Amino acid sequence: LLDERLRESLPLMFDFMGVADPENPAPHIDPEARQRQMFDIVRRVVQARGQKETTVTLLEDLHWFDGGSAAFLEPLIDAGVGTRALVLLNFRPEYQVPWMGKSYYHQLPLAPLGPDAIRELVDALLGNDPSTAGLAAAIHARTAGNPFFTEEVVQNLIESGKLQGSKGAYRLVTPVDKLEVPSSVRALLAARIDRLAQRDKDVLQTAAVIGREFDEPTLAAVVEQDAPQLREALQTLKDTEFVYEQSLYPVAEYLFKHPLTQEVALASQLQERRRRLHAAVARVIEAAHAENLDRQAALLAHHWEEADEALTAARWHRRAAESAGRSDATQGMRHMRRVLALTDGLDVSDERDELRLDACRSLLAQGGWRLGLSSEEVEQLFTEGRELAARSGAVDKTIAMSVGYAVMLGVGGDVRRYHEISRAAVELIDASASPGPAAIALVGMSYSSLCLGRIRDGLEFAERLTSLVEGDPSAGIETAGFSGLDWSFLMRASIRASLGYLDDGRARIREAIRLARSRDPGDVLAWSLDIVVEIADRSGDRAASPRAQEARRYALEAIDLAERIGSLFTRTSAYRRLGVAHMLHLDWRSAVEALEAGLALARQHRTGLEQEALMLAQLSRAYVGANDAPRARALAEQSIERARAQGALFFEVDGQLALAQALRAEQGAGAGDAIERCLDRALELVRETEGRVLEPQIVEERARLAALRGDDTMAAAELRRAHAVYVEIGADGHAERLAEEIGGQR
């Protein structure tokens, strides 16, 4: 079933599974890209197989899944849509994830087993000896139909000698009414563990410290038993159904029968012993995986934290955050928050201060803008981080802290302070500054300039950034989680288009997409795809055109990327661009839904609000198309108010245009004076900001206003002028549309 593309992916699959394929060695690839490619392979395999045959995939205990395993689920589930593939999952009632809202998801509650089902289960385990009559009913009364509890009760009766015989042929030697069954499954498991021989109990408890899954080499390196004794103990634990053997090659691996079994085994030992074992396990993992510790960082952080080694645990949490942050912002932030929590009560030292500074910087500059932070947390992180950076005396750290704070202010909607603090960070750049922090400071200066309508300044800083990093795509990744160089390419494309050079913007953004696909298919690629939609909108690309089709396809891809990397900031941008793409296709209701989703997301998580005025203006346009002019007018007024509050001059142009269109749709000629004021202000702002891409739209609206007032001569002249400027700036779709209208008037 594998197509050629899948065959090419086989080396990657071998590498992912940790198996060498000498004939096709896997190319070197970073873990984030490897994960995305593996997800893509899973999608294609499931879809290819599901078209040809019926498949059923069972995944159990989702509530115990870690972040990486949970991330695997969505592409697996989505891949089965429209195929003959069925995915069966089970989990506790409190488990909730977004894909449960999909139309193809159906939930079946699993009720406890009834008396008849429990009797069948007990008969299957014990047989039908007359002595067991009434045992199933007694067990059901105590376990309330829980099958795991039932199995453990039966195992307890066997181990305590109250049931004798072999599987399927047991007899009860104690009367049913004399049996004592613990009141909870935890108590029952504790009793079973307590009856184990000391050797077997030590092995079980040590295994519980390692985790629900464990391998024999790690266990052997920690437990104080020789090889023959260890194997005997493991055999006993398998026979008594505490653990199962999962595999024998390349090493023997085991799994606790149930997570609760591991929990009880873990809790059944003294705290001091647990701490010692966690430390021992951590040392074994470090030695065994010395060449690839990044993948083990989260696990090592857990073991050192449980070993009560706060500084060491914080060190590994930082490494785990650095490894996971770009592909999973949520996990990156979780690890960095643990760094702060673990170091909070420690004595001041250089390492403690460095860890806390890295956590403050990372939460602001890498995770915060992606996921949003409360204003209180932003201020707390910056206050401490600024003090620690000043104490360190390192320019890089001071720049990084300032940039992180500035970005959080910006995405929270305070564009003026974003620009002010970014400028201060840029002024700190000197010969001692590294390219990464300096590049991200220039990112902040360029983007905040654009948001404020200082378009030429934005272009100047983007070009300065390109020169600074000298072709190094890695500059900026450590500071902010994305390439400053790749960002500069998309920024220059967007700004050139805003200045009225749409053909140049189109060429530049295609190159930016090509580079992003080859280097960093994450946030930067999603933003680059968004710029394609932005340029298509400014060009007036028409529904049937290839560029309009491409715009909607790219908007959907950007949303998919944003969801995969867990970036709420990028999702708000992608939803907004999807709404704009729908407008190109005159699908007004879909446009409204996408734009409102993006706006709600931005406001809920306080990220992406630096373009709130533009979002409101675009939503107003969508409501005009959906024939709800009063709602459109209210949104346009909000857009203008927000743009003025933020100082977002260029975005105010969109707001003024949107208000003019809404007033024309709602009140017609009766709103002529108000429309004229909107257009005068819009043209004034275009001249001030140099955002010439919007000039012909203003001229066209003047033509519509003249027509409303009955001045056909003026209307025709303004339409011809608008058409000429559309042609000049490369707005093909708008130019073609007006050419047809002007020709029809003749």
XYZ file of C-alpha atoms in Angstrom:
746
model
C 0.000 0.000 0.000
C 2.979 2.323 0.234
C 3.301 4.887 -2.531
C 6.655 6.225 -3.648
C 6.568 9.070 -1.145
C 6.067 6.590 1.676
C 8.930 4.466 0.435
C 11.149 7.534 0.622
C 10.062 7.958 4.222
C 11.119 4.485 5.339
C 14.555 5.613 6.621
C 12.785 8.177 8.785
C 10.404 5.516 10.130
C 13.328 3.243 11.022
C 15.057 6.159 12.746
C 11.877 7.093 14.655
C 11.601 3.517 15.952
C 15.270 3.461 16.940
C 16.114 0.767 14.369
C 19.074 1.175 12.040
C 18.449 0.694 8.328
C 21.955 0.340 6.865
C 20.758 0.417 3.253
C 18.855 3.694 3.703
C 20.312 5.746 6.537
C 17.910 8.374 7.835
C 18.852 11.980 7.101
C 19.768 14.221 10.020
C 16.612 16.033 11.097
C 15.590 17.893 14.255
C 13.024 16.252 16.584
C 10.273 18.754 15.754
C 10.531 18.172 12.016
C 10.813 14.426 12.586
C 7.562 14.456 14.561
C 5.704 16.409 11.877
C 6.947 14.085 9.149
C 5.980 11.030 11.183
C 2.487 12.449 11.664
C 2.282 12.969 7.902
C 3.379 9.380 7.304
C 0.741 8.116 9.756
C -1.950 10.118 7.934
C -0.993 8.719 4.556
C -0.662 5.120 5.739
C -4.060 5.207 7.494
C -5.757 6.851 4.510
C -4.167 4.509 1.968
C -5.055 1.399 3.937
C -8.485 2.671 4.942
C -9.464 3.094 1.288
C -8.816 -0.591 0.613
C -9.850 -2.471 3.741
C -11.559 -2.141 7.087
C -9.179 -1.387 9.970
C -9.788 -1.053 13.694
C -7.277 0.683 15.985
C -7.733 0.397 19.772
C -6.033 2.850 22.152
C -6.711 2.540 25.852
C -6.478 4.803 28.922
C -6.157 8.144 27.123
C -6.217 9.922 30.492
C -2.733 8.511 31.151
C -1.260 9.700 27.836
C 1.649 12.118 27.945
C 1.790 15.209 25.729
C 3.656 13.529 22.889
C 1.269 10.579 22.760
C -1.762 12.851 22.920
C -0.377 14.899 20.008
C -0.282 11.686 17.935
C -4.035 11.148 18.323
C -5.455 14.021 16.266
C -3.647 13.216 12.996
C -4.505 9.546 13.496
C -8.200 10.324 14.027
C -8.419 12.909 11.234
C -6.749 10.524 8.789
C -9.605 8.035 9.120
C -12.317 10.447 8.003
C -13.941 9.232 4.792
C -12.193 5.835 4.970
C -13.029 2.402 6.348
C -10.840 3.004 9.407
C -12.325 2.917 12.903
C -10.449 4.220 15.948
C -11.687 2.965 19.328
C -10.571 4.822 22.452
C -11.313 4.585 26.134
C -10.721 7.065 28.933
C -12.092 8.387 32.193
C -15.115 10.747 32.042
C -13.060 13.831 32.956
C -10.854 13.482 29.843
C -11.765 16.205 27.318
C -10.038 17.272 24.083
C -11.091 19.483 21.128
C -11.527 16.657 18.586
C -14.464 15.347 20.619
C -16.505 18.105 18.984
C -16.003 16.662 15.485
C -19.075 15.393 13.643
C -17.516 11.962 13.116
C -16.884 11.407 16.843
C -19.378 9.307 18.805
C -19.144 8.596 22.530
C -20.516 5.492 24.230
C -20.570 5.530 28.036
C -19.212 2.331 29.574
C -21.463 1.420 32.477
C -20.279 -0.953 35.243
C -20.814 -4.636 34.549
C -24.098 -6.063 35.785
C -24.460 -9.198 37.972
C -24.774 -11.524 34.949
C -21.669 -10.118 33.274
C -19.668 -10.375 36.503
C -20.780 -13.989 36.849
C -19.552 -14.711 33.288
C -16.218 -13.036 34.084
C -15.782 -14.983 37.347
C -16.762 -18.261 35.634
C -14.186 -17.607 32.905
C -11.487 -17.076 35.536
C -12.449 -19.855 37.973
C -14.625 -22.410 36.247
C -17.986 -23.760 37.455
C -17.148 -25.742 40.567
C -20.243 -25.907 42.835
C -18.218 -24.459 45.705
C -18.045 -21.103 43.889
C -21.833 -20.689 43.789
C -22.743 -17.269 45.123
C -19.184 -15.962 44.810
C -19.941 -13.809 41.742
C -22.869 -12.134 43.513
C -20.731 -11.415 46.583
C -17.962 -9.954 44.443
C -20.423 -7.807 42.472
C -21.856 -6.407 45.683
C -18.390 -5.279 46.776
C -16.896 -4.144 43.450
C -20.036 -2.499 41.993
C -19.317 -4.112 38.634
C -15.766 -2.790 38.163
C -14.012 -5.490 36.066
C -10.469 -4.581 37.177
C -11.544 -4.654 40.841
C -13.220 -8.018 40.176
C -10.057 -9.511 38.672
C -7.996 -8.241 41.603
C -10.471 -9.743 44.115
C -10.180 -13.113 42.389
C -6.368 -12.883 42.335
C -6.380 -11.944 46.035
C -8.508 -14.985 46.908
C -6.136 -17.244 44.963
C -2.983 -15.812 46.583
C -4.490 -16.012 50.075
C -5.349 -19.698 49.553
C -9.123 -19.260 49.697
C -9.370 -20.450 46.104
C -7.368 -23.515 45.152
C -6.775 -25.214 41.813
C -5.796 -23.828 38.404
C -7.280 -21.393 35.896
C -10.758 -22.517 34.895
C -10.825 -25.189 37.602
C -10.727 -23.476 41.002
C -12.704 -24.466 44.066
C -13.561 -22.247 46.995
C -12.284 -23.608 50.336
C -13.739 -20.830 52.482
C -17.506 -20.309 52.661
C -18.738 -17.298 50.736
C -20.264 -15.697 53.814
C -16.898 -15.895 55.626
C -14.904 -14.105 52.925
C -13.486 -10.669 53.670
C -12.989 -8.471 50.618
C -11.232 -5.067 50.982
C -13.540 -2.120 50.465
C -11.472 -0.520 47.690
C -9.258 -1.687 44.892
C -6.372 0.327 46.371
C -6.670 -1.491 49.680
C -6.853 -4.799 47.859
C -3.742 -4.042 45.782
C -1.881 -2.923 48.890
C -2.787 -6.188 50.595
C -1.594 -8.214 47.595
C 1.705 -6.314 47.459
C 2.214 -6.766 51.182
C 1.937 -10.572 50.809
C 4.782 -10.701 48.282
C 8.144 -12.058 49.350
C 10.568 -9.248 50.184
C 12.648 -9.869 47.059
C 9.611 -9.672 44.791
C 8.228 -6.649 46.611
C 11.548 -4.776 46.211
C 11.551 -5.453 42.477
C 7.921 -4.338 42.091
C 8.455 -1.151 44.077
C 11.641 -0.290 42.185
C 9.872 -0.872 38.879
C 7.072 1.448 40.027
C 9.634 4.223 40.532
C 10.888 3.787 36.957
C 7.395 4.134 35.504
C 4.393 2.224 34.254
C 6.614 0.848 31.500
C 10.129 -0.282 32.359
C 12.900 -2.336 30.829
C 15.028 -5.002 32.437
C 18.448 -3.296 31.958
C 17.292 -0.154 33.795
C 15.684 -2.222 36.539
C 18.803 -4.386 36.884
C 21.011 -1.297 37.224
C 18.928 0.022 40.115
C 17.646 -2.970 42.060
C 20.057 -4.686 44.448
C 19.709 -8.236 43.132
C 21.785 -10.428 40.859
C 20.492 -11.461 37.426
C 19.039 -14.917 38.338
C 17.157 -13.519 41.351
C 15.823 -10.598 39.309
C 14.518 -12.880 36.583
C 12.845 -15.119 39.165
C 11.213 -12.091 40.775
C 9.976 -10.809 37.411
C 8.556 -14.231 36.611
C 6.671 -14.199 39.921
C 5.287 -10.731 39.211
C 4.151 -11.894 35.777
C 2.555 -15.052 37.203
C 0.660 -13.033 39.801
C -0.425 -10.537 37.101
C 1.183 -7.449 38.571
C 3.100 -6.851 35.338
C 2.993 -8.056 31.735
C 5.905 -8.741 29.423
C 5.664 -6.400 26.426
C 8.684 -7.393 24.355
C 11.918 -9.369 24.489
C 13.916 -7.649 21.739
C 16.180 -5.736 21.749
C 15.693 -5.731 25.543
C 13.009 -7.210 27.797
C 10.303 -4.606 28.484
C 7.446 -4.805 30.957
C 4.187 -2.978 31.677
C 2.222 -2.711 34.908
C -1.166 -4.365 34.485
C -2.913 -1.110 35.390
C -1.703 2.424 36.245
C -3.344 2.005 39.641
C -1.123 -0.998 40.316
C 1.934 1.177 39.733
C 0.508 3.978 41.922
C -0.130 1.659 44.853
C 3.293 0.002 44.499
C 4.887 3.452 44.478
C 2.981 4.577 47.563
C 3.735 1.374 49.475
C 7.365 2.350 50.137
C 8.874 4.915 52.442
C 9.444 8.369 51.000
C 13.189 8.332 51.633
C 13.570 5.064 49.741
C 11.548 6.458 46.829
C 13.817 9.483 46.669
C 16.942 7.332 46.584
C 15.476 5.145 43.850
C 14.402 8.110 41.722
C 17.942 9.498 41.912
C 19.391 6.107 41.000
C 16.998 5.749 38.044
C 17.942 9.224 36.819
C 21.652 8.354 36.887
C 21.024 5.142 34.959
C 19.007 6.999 32.290
C 21.714 9.666 31.963
C 24.392 7.026 31.474
C 22.331 4.917 29.059
C 21.270 7.862 26.870
C 24.348 10.065 27.081
C 24.314 10.722 23.325
C 20.651 11.775 23.150
C 19.683 13.362 26.447
C 17.290 15.911 24.927
C 14.682 13.199 24.403
C 15.066 12.104 28.022
C 15.093 15.603 29.549
C 11.449 15.614 30.686
C 11.792 12.146 32.212
C 15.015 13.092 33.976
C 13.375 16.269 35.301
C 10.587 14.114 36.768
C 12.974 11.694 38.472
C 15.227 14.414 39.910
C 12.185 16.324 41.128
C 10.869 13.198 42.862
C 14.348 12.687 44.293
C 13.966 16.123 45.936
C 16.975 17.488 44.033
C 15.396 20.831 43.141
C 18.337 22.487 41.374
C 19.141 19.428 39.277
C 15.462 18.969 38.424
C 15.186 22.625 37.399
C 18.204 22.181 35.144
C 16.525 19.275 33.340
C 13.167 21.073 33.148
C 14.957 23.914 31.362
C 16.512 21.477 28.920
C 13.133 19.816 28.354
C 11.573 23.227 27.691
C 14.279 24.128 25.189
C 13.768 20.804 23.424
C 9.952 20.915 23.364
C 9.206 24.628 23.235
C 9.130 25.202 19.482
C 7.048 22.132 18.658
C 4.855 22.257 21.771
C 4.629 25.678 23.352
C 2.333 24.410 26.105
C 4.871 21.837 27.267
C 7.685 24.353 26.992
C 5.841 26.780 29.267
C 4.950 24.011 31.716
C 8.600 23.042 32.078
C 9.746 26.645 32.517
C 7.099 27.261 35.159
C 8.485 24.230 37.016
C 11.945 25.850 36.820
C 10.552 28.886 38.644
C 8.663 26.791 41.197
C 11.636 24.547 41.988
C 14.140 27.380 42.369
C 11.832 29.702 44.295
C 12.975 28.654 47.751
C 16.628 27.945 46.963
C 19.542 30.022 48.218
C 20.787 32.646 45.788
C 23.550 31.369 43.520
C 24.779 32.048 40.010
C 23.138 28.890 38.667
C 19.823 29.571 40.407
C 19.765 33.105 39.015
C 20.619 31.881 35.522
C 17.851 29.272 35.621
C 15.284 31.798 36.794
C 16.389 34.358 34.226
C 16.122 31.793 31.423
C 12.643 30.845 32.642
C 11.442 34.471 32.775
C 12.888 35.184 29.332
C 11.513 32.018 27.769
C 8.017 32.453 29.196
C 7.841 35.973 27.809
C 9.753 35.696 24.541
C 8.984 32.122 23.430
C 5.847 30.773 25.050
C 3.882 33.803 26.198
C 3.117 35.405 22.842
C 2.173 31.985 21.432
C -0.272 31.110 24.216
C -1.010 34.362 26.032
C -0.289 35.365 29.633
C -2.192 37.469 32.123
C -0.969 41.040 32.483
C -0.107 40.291 36.132
C 2.147 37.366 35.187
C 3.788 39.412 32.438
C 4.690 42.166 34.911
C 5.961 39.697 37.532
C 8.155 37.882 35.019
C 9.581 41.096 33.606
C 10.248 42.673 37.010
C 12.276 39.693 38.194
C 13.872 38.974 34.817
C 15.018 42.576 34.339
C 16.650 42.556 37.784
C 18.398 39.238 37.114
C 19.552 40.392 33.668
C 20.982 43.602 35.116
C 22.765 41.615 37.821
C 24.313 39.338 35.179
C 25.713 42.299 33.253
C 25.178 40.455 29.948
C 23.840 42.584 27.092
C 22.244 39.555 25.395
C 20.154 38.751 28.451
C 19.046 42.337 28.934
C 18.017 42.574 25.275
C 16.179 39.243 25.412
C 14.237 40.235 28.538
C 13.281 43.608 27.051
C 12.182 42.009 23.789
C 10.119 39.371 25.588
C 8.347 42.032 27.634
C 7.806 44.257 24.599
C 6.301 41.400 22.586
C 3.896 40.503 25.384
C 2.754 44.123 25.603
C 2.338 44.210 21.837
C 0.317 41.020 21.411
C -1.759 42.183 24.378
C -2.686 45.293 22.382
C -0.340 47.977 23.754
C 1.398 48.729 20.477
C 2.930 52.061 21.542
C 4.810 50.519 24.475
C 5.749 47.575 22.275
C 7.451 50.040 19.924
C 8.989 52.090 22.738
C 10.573 49.138 24.546
C 11.652 47.496 21.273
C 13.465 50.732 20.397
C 15.220 50.674 23.787
C 16.257 47.058 23.152
C 17.627 47.956 19.705
C 19.639 50.784 21.231
C 21.347 48.232 23.500
C 22.802 46.389 20.504
C 26.580 46.795 20.499
C 29.610 44.798 19.472
C 29.134 42.378 22.383
C 25.540 41.485 21.421
C 24.917 38.110 19.805
C 23.024 37.978 16.485
C 20.054 36.078 17.972
C 18.859 38.570 20.615
C 19.786 41.486 18.338
C 17.751 39.967 15.488
C 14.651 39.553 17.640
C 14.999 43.120 18.916
C 14.913 44.226 15.268
C 11.893 41.965 14.674
C 10.092 43.833 17.444
C 11.100 47.219 16.072
C 10.087 46.340 12.516
C 6.742 44.773 13.399
C 5.720 47.429 15.921
C 6.594 50.102 13.347
C 4.284 48.443 10.830
C 1.485 48.157 13.410
C 1.813 51.881 14.143
C 1.683 52.728 10.443
C 5.363 53.654 10.179
C 5.675 51.423 7.162
C 9.009 52.672 5.784
C 10.574 52.319 9.235
C 9.313 48.746 9.382
C 10.989 47.987 6.069
C 14.235 49.641 7.146
C 14.474 47.554 10.324
C 13.584 44.340 8.458
C 16.399 45.030 5.971
C 18.780 45.838 8.813
C 17.890 42.506 10.390
C 18.675 40.664 7.153
C 22.115 42.283 7.031
C 22.776 41.631 10.711
C 22.313 37.848 10.648
C 24.372 37.445 7.447
C 22.336 34.552 6.074
C 22.226 32.580 9.335
C 18.707 31.068 9.644
C 19.329 29.953 13.232
C 19.682 33.497 14.602
C 16.730 34.261 16.847
C 15.518 30.713 17.373
C 17.040 30.385 20.841
C 15.642 33.776 21.891
C 12.122 33.721 20.441
C 11.627 30.279 18.929
C 11.730 31.285 15.257
C 14.283 32.359 12.659
C 14.813 36.103 12.464
C 16.158 35.753 8.932
C 13.137 33.842 7.641
C 10.835 36.300 9.404
C 12.565 39.217 7.675
C 11.760 37.690 4.273
C 8.029 37.503 4.950
C 8.027 40.945 6.584
C 9.657 42.598 3.599
C 7.120 40.915 1.300
C 4.219 42.201 3.395
C 5.599 45.732 3.641
C 6.454 45.998 -0.046
C 2.864 44.985 -0.814
C 1.538 47.580 1.662
C 3.609 50.277 -0.045
C 1.840 49.431 -3.309
C 4.307 47.024 -4.923
C 2.072 43.961 -5.068
C 3.990 42.090 -7.782
C 7.188 42.435 -5.770
C 5.374 41.336 -2.612
C 4.032 38.234 -4.385
C 7.490 37.241 -5.634
C 9.097 37.808 -2.245
C 6.486 35.847 -0.293
C 6.813 32.828 -2.580
C 10.533 32.772 -1.859
C 9.825 33.149 1.862
C 7.449 30.157 1.739
C 10.000 28.069 -0.140
C 12.648 28.776 2.482
C 10.280 28.225 5.416
C 9.145 24.865 4.046
C 12.748 23.724 3.712
C 13.926 25.010 7.098
C 11.243 25.693 9.676
C 7.702 24.519 8.868
C 6.238 26.143 11.983
C 5.136 29.654 12.925
C 7.153 31.373 10.187
C 5.658 29.174 7.478
C 2.137 29.800 8.794
C 2.726 33.567 8.816
C 4.150 33.420 5.289
C 1.054 31.571 4.088
C -1.040 34.260 5.774
C 0.761 36.964 3.788
C -0.307 35.241 0.546
C -3.927 35.721 1.652
C -3.248 39.335 2.622
C -1.771 40.119 -0.804
C -4.616 38.308 -2.583
C -7.088 40.459 -0.653
C -5.261 43.702 -1.444
C -5.119 42.578 -5.099
C -8.857 41.873 -5.219
C -8.273 38.342 -6.545
C -11.571 36.931 -7.757
C -13.211 33.701 -6.649
C -12.504 31.750 -9.829
C -8.854 32.817 -10.045
C -6.010 30.427 -9.172
C -4.662 32.932 -6.633
C -7.966 33.067 -4.751
C -8.092 29.263 -4.695
C -4.512 29.215 -3.436
C -5.346 31.791 -0.753
C -8.052 29.630 0.795
C -5.869 26.520 0.585
C -2.974 28.332 2.250
C -5.235 29.745 4.976
C -6.405 26.236 5.859
C -2.809 24.999 5.874
C -1.835 27.852 8.216
C -4.591 26.851 10.651
C -3.442 23.247 10.520
C 0.144 24.310 11.220
C -0.911 26.573 14.097
C -2.902 23.791 15.723
C -0.074 21.307 15.323
C 2.482 23.563 17.007
C -0.023 24.730 19.636
C 0.410 28.465 18.962
C -2.699 30.476 19.843
C -1.120 33.623 18.416
C -0.629 31.965 15.047
C -4.132 30.489 15.196
C -5.678 33.945 15.635
C -3.769 35.167 12.584
C -4.664 32.077 10.558
C -8.385 32.285 11.400
C -8.392 35.949 10.383
C -6.737 35.152 7.063
C -9.156 32.253 6.508
C -12.014 34.720 6.936
C -10.410 37.006 4.355
C -9.938 34.041 1.973
C -13.626 33.192 2.336
C -14.474 36.803 1.412
C -12.516 36.420 -1.820
C -14.918 33.577 -2.623
C -17.962 35.650 -1.547
C -18.636 33.076 1.193
C -19.710 35.701 3.691
C -21.118 33.503 6.454
C -17.991 31.347 6.556
C -15.940 34.553 6.600
C -17.895 35.873 9.584
C -17.451 32.587 11.478
C -13.692 32.444 10.887
C -13.092 36.104 11.739
C -15.212 35.941 14.883
C -13.368 32.781 15.955
C -10.016 34.546 15.525
C -11.178 37.650 17.378
C -12.637 35.621 20.252
C -9.429 33.606 20.536
C -7.309 36.767 20.619
C -9.440 38.405 23.292
C -9.739 35.299 25.437
C -6.000 34.600 25.537
C -4.731 38.171 25.095
C -2.543 37.386 22.132
C -2.742 38.758 18.587
C -4.469 41.933 19.788
C -1.900 44.188 18.114
C -4.034 43.742 14.962
C -7.417 43.901 16.694
C -8.394 47.047 14.760
C -7.691 45.277 11.458
C -9.648 42.197 12.565
C -12.654 44.375 13.394
C -12.453 46.149 10.026
C -12.319 42.856 8.156
C -15.211 41.476 10.177
C -17.182 44.609 9.301
C -16.571 43.933 5.595
C -17.792 40.354 6.041
C -21.019 41.561 7.662
C -21.615 43.984 4.781
C -21.335 41.011 2.428
C -23.708 39.037 4.673
C -26.293 41.888 4.417
C -26.054 42.932 8.064
C -25.125 46.589 7.622
C -25.972 47.754 11.189
C -23.636 45.141 12.669
C -20.988 46.061 10.082
C -21.228 49.747 11.015
C -20.848 49.023 14.739
C -17.762 46.882 14.103
C -16.183 49.499 11.828
C -16.691 52.140 14.508
C -15.036 49.820 17.052
C -12.163 49.290 14.607
C -11.530 53.032 14.281
C -11.779 53.549 18.032
C -9.323 50.710 18.682
C -6.904 51.897 15.997
C -6.830 55.384 17.486
C -6.312 54.032 20.998
C -3.367 51.947 19.771
C -1.944 54.565 17.431
C -2.369 52.069 14.573
C -2.587 54.571 11.717
C -2.458 52.127 8.806
C -5.082 49.841 10.354
C -7.316 52.878 10.821
C -7.417 53.212 7.030
C -9.098 49.791 6.871
C -11.491 50.882 9.598
C -12.438 54.096 7.781
C -12.974 52.212 4.515
C -15.075 49.605 6.304
C -17.204 52.310 7.921
C -17.729 54.048 4.580
C -18.889 50.767 3.014
C -21.154 49.941 5.957
C -22.758 53.391 5.917
C -23.313 53.176 2.171
C -24.966 49.756 2.589
C -27.094 50.839 5.554
C -28.109 54.446 4.754
C -27.185 55.136 1.145
C -27.012 58.766 0.077
C -28.358 59.881 3.448
C -24.953 59.129 4.962
C -23.075 60.961 2.200
C -21.384 63.526 4.424
C -20.303 60.893 6.960
C -18.943 58.693 4.167
C -17.011 61.619 2.730
C -15.417 62.318 6.131
C -14.363 58.666 6.377
C -12.752 58.754 2.932
C -10.998 62.079 3.546
C -9.507 60.721 6.743
C -8.523 57.452 5.046
C -6.730 59.294 2.235
C -4.958 61.526 4.737
C -3.713 58.434 6.590
C -2.577 56.747 3.379
C -0.421 59.750 2.570
C 0.953 59.874 6.110
C 1.762 56.146 6.309
C 2.639 55.624 2.610
C 0.300 52.629 2.583
C -0.510 53.224 -1.076
C -2.017 49.759 -1.551
C -5.271 51.130 -0.103
C -5.362 54.368 -2.110
C -7.321 53.003 -5.113
C -9.934 51.487 -2.796
C -10.532 54.948 -1.334
C -10.826 56.425 -4.836
C -13.279 53.681 -5.800
C -15.400 54.457 -2.746
C -15.441 58.110 -3.837
C -16.877 56.930 -7.156
C -19.594 54.965 -5.314
C -20.417 58.037 -3.243
C -20.632 60.228 -6.345
C -23.017 57.722 -7.911
C -25.199 57.798 -4.779
C -25.373 61.560 -5.070
C -26.316 61.338 -8.746
C -23.052 62.788 -10.085
C -22.420 60.249 -12.860
C -19.626 62.270 -14.437
C -17.653 62.371 -11.198
C -18.384 58.694 -10.547
C -17.056 57.659 -13.958
C -13.928 59.790 -13.583
C -13.155 58.377 -10.137
C -13.691 54.809 -11.358
C -11.209 55.387 -14.184
C -8.720 56.880 -11.721
C -9.154 53.946 -9.340
C -8.646 51.514 -12.223
C -5.431 53.262 -13.264
C -3.988 53.066 -9.756
C -5.053 49.413 -9.393
C -3.133 48.642 -12.582
C -0.138 50.645 -11.405
C 0.200 48.823 -8.066
C -0.499 45.354 -9.514
C -3.992 44.834 -8.037
C -5.029 42.590 -10.954
C -8.366 41.404 -9.596
C -9.601 44.875 -8.744
C -8.364 46.193 -12.109
C -10.167 43.483 -14.082
C -13.381 44.006 -12.125
C -13.391 47.762 -12.725
C -12.410 47.329 -16.374
C -15.509 45.201 -16.891
C -17.671 47.753 -15.072
C -16.272 50.695 -17.018
C -16.663 48.813 -20.306
C -20.259 47.969 -19.455
C -21.034 51.616 -18.786
C -19.904 52.513 -22.290
